[in-house]
C-alpha positions in Angstrom: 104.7 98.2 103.3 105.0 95.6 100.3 101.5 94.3 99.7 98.0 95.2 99.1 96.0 96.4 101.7 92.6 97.2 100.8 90.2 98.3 103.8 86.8 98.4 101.6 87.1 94.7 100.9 85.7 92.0 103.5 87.7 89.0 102.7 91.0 88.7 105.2 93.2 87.2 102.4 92.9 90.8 100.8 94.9 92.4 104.1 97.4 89.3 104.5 100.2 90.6 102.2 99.8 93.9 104.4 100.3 92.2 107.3 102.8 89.6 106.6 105.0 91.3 104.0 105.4 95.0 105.3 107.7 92.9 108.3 109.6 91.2 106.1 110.7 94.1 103.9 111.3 96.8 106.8 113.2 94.3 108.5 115.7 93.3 105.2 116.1 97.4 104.7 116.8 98.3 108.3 119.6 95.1 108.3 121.1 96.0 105.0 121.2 99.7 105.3 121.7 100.6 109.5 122.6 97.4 111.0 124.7 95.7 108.0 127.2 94.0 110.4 124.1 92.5 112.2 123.2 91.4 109.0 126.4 90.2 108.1 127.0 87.8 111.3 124.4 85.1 109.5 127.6 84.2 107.6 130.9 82.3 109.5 132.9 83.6 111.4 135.8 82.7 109.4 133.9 84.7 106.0 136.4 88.1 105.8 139.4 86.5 107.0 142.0 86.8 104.2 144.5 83.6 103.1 147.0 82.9 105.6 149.7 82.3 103.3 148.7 84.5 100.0 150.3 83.3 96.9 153.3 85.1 95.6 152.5 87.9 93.3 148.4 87.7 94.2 146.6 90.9 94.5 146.2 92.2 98.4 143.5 90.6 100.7 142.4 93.7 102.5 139.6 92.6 105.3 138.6 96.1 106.0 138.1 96.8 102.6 136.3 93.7 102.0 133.8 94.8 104.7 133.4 98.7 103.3 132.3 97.3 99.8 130.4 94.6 101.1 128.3 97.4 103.3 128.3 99.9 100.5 126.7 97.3 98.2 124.1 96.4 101.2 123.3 99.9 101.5 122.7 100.0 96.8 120.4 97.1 97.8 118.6 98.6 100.7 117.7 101.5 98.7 116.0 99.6 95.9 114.2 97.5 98.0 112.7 101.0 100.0 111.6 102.5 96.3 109.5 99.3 96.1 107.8 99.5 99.7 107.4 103.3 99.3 105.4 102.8 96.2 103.5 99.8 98.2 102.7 101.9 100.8 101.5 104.6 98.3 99.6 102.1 96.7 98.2 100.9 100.5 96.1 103.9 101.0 91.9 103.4 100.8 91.2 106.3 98.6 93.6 104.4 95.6 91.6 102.1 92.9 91.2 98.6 92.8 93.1 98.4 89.5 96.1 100.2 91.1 95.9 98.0 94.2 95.6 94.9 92.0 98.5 95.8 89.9 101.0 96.6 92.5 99.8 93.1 94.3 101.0 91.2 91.3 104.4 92.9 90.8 104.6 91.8 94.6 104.2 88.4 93.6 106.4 88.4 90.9 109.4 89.8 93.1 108.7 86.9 95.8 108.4 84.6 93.4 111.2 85.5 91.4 113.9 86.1 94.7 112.5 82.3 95.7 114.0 80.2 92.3 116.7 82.8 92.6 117.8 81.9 96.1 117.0 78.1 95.1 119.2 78.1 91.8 122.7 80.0 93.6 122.6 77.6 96.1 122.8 74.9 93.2 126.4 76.9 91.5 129.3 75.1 91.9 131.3 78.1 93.3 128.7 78.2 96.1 131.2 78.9 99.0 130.0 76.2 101.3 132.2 77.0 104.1 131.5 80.0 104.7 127.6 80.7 103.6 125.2 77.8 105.2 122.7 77.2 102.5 120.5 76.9 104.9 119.7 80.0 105.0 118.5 80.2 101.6 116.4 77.6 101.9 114.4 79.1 104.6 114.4 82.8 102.4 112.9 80.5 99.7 110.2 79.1 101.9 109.3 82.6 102.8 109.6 84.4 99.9 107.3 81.8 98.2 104.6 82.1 101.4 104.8 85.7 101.0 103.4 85.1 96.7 101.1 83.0 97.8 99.5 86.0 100.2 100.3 88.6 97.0 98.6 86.4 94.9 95.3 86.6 97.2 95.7 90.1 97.3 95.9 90.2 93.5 92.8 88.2 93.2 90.8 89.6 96.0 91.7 93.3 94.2 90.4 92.7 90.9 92.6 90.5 89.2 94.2 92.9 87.3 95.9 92.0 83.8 98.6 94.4 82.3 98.8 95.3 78.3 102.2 94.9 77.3 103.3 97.9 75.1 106.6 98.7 76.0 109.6 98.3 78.4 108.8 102.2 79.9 105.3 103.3 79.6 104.4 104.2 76.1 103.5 107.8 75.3 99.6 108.0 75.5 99.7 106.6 79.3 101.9 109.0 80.7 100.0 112.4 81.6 101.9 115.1 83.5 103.8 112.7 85.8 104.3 110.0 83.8 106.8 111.3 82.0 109.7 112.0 85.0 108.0 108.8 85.9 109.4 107.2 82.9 112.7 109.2 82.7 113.5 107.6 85.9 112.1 104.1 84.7 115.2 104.6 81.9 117.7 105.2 84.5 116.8 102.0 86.5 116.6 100.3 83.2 120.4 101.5 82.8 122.0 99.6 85.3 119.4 96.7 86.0 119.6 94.9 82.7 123.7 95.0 82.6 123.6 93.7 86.3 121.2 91.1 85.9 123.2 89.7 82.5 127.0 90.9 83.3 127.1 92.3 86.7 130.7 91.2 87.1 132.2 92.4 84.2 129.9 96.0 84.5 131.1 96.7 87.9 134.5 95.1 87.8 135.3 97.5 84.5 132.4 99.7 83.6 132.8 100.9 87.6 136.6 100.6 87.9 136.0 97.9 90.8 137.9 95.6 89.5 141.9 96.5 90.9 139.9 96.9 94.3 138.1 94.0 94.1 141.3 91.6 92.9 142.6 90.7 96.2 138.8 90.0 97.6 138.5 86.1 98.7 136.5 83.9 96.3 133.7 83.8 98.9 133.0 87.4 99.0 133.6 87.5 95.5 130.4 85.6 95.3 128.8 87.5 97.5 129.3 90.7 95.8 128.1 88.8 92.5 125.1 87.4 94.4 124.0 91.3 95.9 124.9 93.0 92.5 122.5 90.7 90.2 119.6 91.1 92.8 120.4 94.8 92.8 119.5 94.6 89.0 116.3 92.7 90.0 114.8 95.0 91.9 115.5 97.5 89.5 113.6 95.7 87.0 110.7 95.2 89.6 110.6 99.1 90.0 110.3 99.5 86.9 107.4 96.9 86.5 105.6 98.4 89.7 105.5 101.7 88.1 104.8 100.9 84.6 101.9 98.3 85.7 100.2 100.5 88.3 100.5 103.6 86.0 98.9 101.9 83.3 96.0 100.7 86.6 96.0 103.5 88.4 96.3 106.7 86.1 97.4 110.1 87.4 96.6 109.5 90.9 98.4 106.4 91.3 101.0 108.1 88.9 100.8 111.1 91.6 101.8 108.7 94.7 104.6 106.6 93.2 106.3 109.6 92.5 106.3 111.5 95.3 107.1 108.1 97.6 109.7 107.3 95.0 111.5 110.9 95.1 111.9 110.0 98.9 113.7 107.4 98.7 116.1 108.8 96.2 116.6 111.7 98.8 118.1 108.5 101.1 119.9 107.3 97.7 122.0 110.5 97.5 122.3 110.6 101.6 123.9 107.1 100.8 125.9 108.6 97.7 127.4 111.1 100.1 129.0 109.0 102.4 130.4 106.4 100.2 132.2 108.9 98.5 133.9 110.0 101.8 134.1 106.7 103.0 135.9 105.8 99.2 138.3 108.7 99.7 139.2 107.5 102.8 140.3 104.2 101.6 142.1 105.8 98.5 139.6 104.6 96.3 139.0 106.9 93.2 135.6 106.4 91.6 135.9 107.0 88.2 131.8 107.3 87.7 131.5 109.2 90.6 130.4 112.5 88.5 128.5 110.3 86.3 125.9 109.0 88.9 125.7 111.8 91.4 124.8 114.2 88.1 122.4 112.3 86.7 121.0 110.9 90.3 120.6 114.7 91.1 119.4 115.9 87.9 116.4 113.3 87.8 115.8 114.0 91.4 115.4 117.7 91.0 113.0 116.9 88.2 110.9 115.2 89.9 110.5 116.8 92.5 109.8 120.1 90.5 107.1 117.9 88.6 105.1 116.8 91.8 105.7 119.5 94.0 104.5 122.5 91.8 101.7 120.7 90.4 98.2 122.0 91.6 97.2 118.5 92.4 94.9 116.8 95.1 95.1 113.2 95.7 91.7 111.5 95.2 89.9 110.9 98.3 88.0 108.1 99.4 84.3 107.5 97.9 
């Protein structure tokens, strides 16, 4: 669920982002990571088909691997977007505080908010590949995203109102507690590739990845594509990160307690997702020369978190 639902309260504006946004964001996950070529038919027909008559000398247009990236990248997004509704739905539950609730209802409205100007603005680029992505379709995202705010927004009120204290990127020191810290270790590793992806995504994955040979002979419209997934990619990273340093500092150990647990879920689906891109990569040839990198430091943080939340001696606050 993305939202705050809050039973206790009376007002119905307090339940709307439940009910509106938990659609929304199952719907987006299920497209992006099971049903990507569903997801995928919005654009023409005429999107993965490679020049007719390629230039002398140009890098290869390979359609297939065009579509493998493309749904690998999908599947990056898809798992970003389900750490944000597992810590939603974590934050959902009656027995959590109105502080917690509040908090993750305005990091809700941020992300809406935000994904609205950003759809608006790429639709304004002049590389925009008219042909073959009908902006159409970003107008109506923009319309919804910004509806779904507005319900965040009553949410946020309706909870509390709650304010955060800015003192630091990742939670500072004193607000941690026992499961703030893997809390924050992991807030370092989203921090690692959201920031380059949101200001050089291109030149991060094209070289810091080794992407870029592959990626050579791709068309100029899935070229933007790729650019387009790969900087909200680093958004949502950045949102995580806001959702669990906001609600920390709101909730305390028990909300602390929740987004970890939902969180280390999802990373389980992350290195599911890891696991068959690297056999799908060896299959195309494709050597991944970070492979190591990410799976050892994916796996290691995992572990540790798991280890911190499962062998605590910890009940989750009931409801009063």
């Amino acid at each position: 669920m993305i939202g705050c639902d809050n039973s206790n309260l009376p007002s119905h504006a307090a339940r709307a982002p439940s009910s509106a946004l938990t659609p929304r964001a199952r719907a987006l996950l299920r497209s992006m990571t099971t049903f990507p070529d569903k997801f995928m038919a919005a654009y023409s027909e005429n999107f993965w088909d490679c020049p007719k008559k390629p230039v002398k000398g140009a890098p290869k247009c390979d359609t297939l691997m065009m579509k493998t990236f493309v749904c690998s990248i999908f599947g990056l997004a898809g798992v970003q977007m389900l750490i944000f509704i597992s810590a939603c739905s974590a934050m959902s539950r009656p027995a959590v505080s109105q502080a917690a609730k509040s908090a993750a209802c305005l990091v809700t409205m941020i992300f809406n908010a935000l994904f609205a100007v950003s759809d608006l603005y790429q639709t304004t680029k002049a590389d925009w590949p008219t042909g073959e992505i009908p902006k159409e379709g970003m107008y109506v995202n923009a319309v919804i995203w910004l509806t779904l705010a507005g319900l965040a927004y009553s949410g946020w009120q309706e909870a509390g109102a709650f304010m955060p204290k800015f003192e630091g990127i990742v939670m500072p020191k004193g607000q941690r507690g026992r499961f703030g810290l893997p809390l924050a270790i992991g807030s370092v590793n989203l921090l690692f590739y959201g920031i380059p992806l949101v200001l050089f995504a291109d030149t991060f994955v094209k070289d810091g990845f080794g992407r870029g040979d592959m990626m050579a002979g791709f068309t100029p419209a899935v070229n933007f594509l790729c650019t387009l997934v790969f900087g909200n990619i680093g958004k949502m990273c950045l949102i995580n990160v806001a959702m669990t340093n906001l609600v920390s500092q709101a909730g305390g150990e028990d909300a602390q307690y929740r987004l970890l647990r939902g969180g280390t879920h999802a990373q389980m689906f992350s290195l599911g997702m890891f696991g068959k891109d690297a056999i799908v990569n060896m299959l195309l040839g494709f050597e991944d020369p970070m492979r190591l990198f990410v799976f050892a430091t994916s796996f290691a943080i995992l572990f540790y978190q798991i280890n911190v939340w499962a062998g605590a001696p910890y009940k989750l606050d009931k409801v009063k």
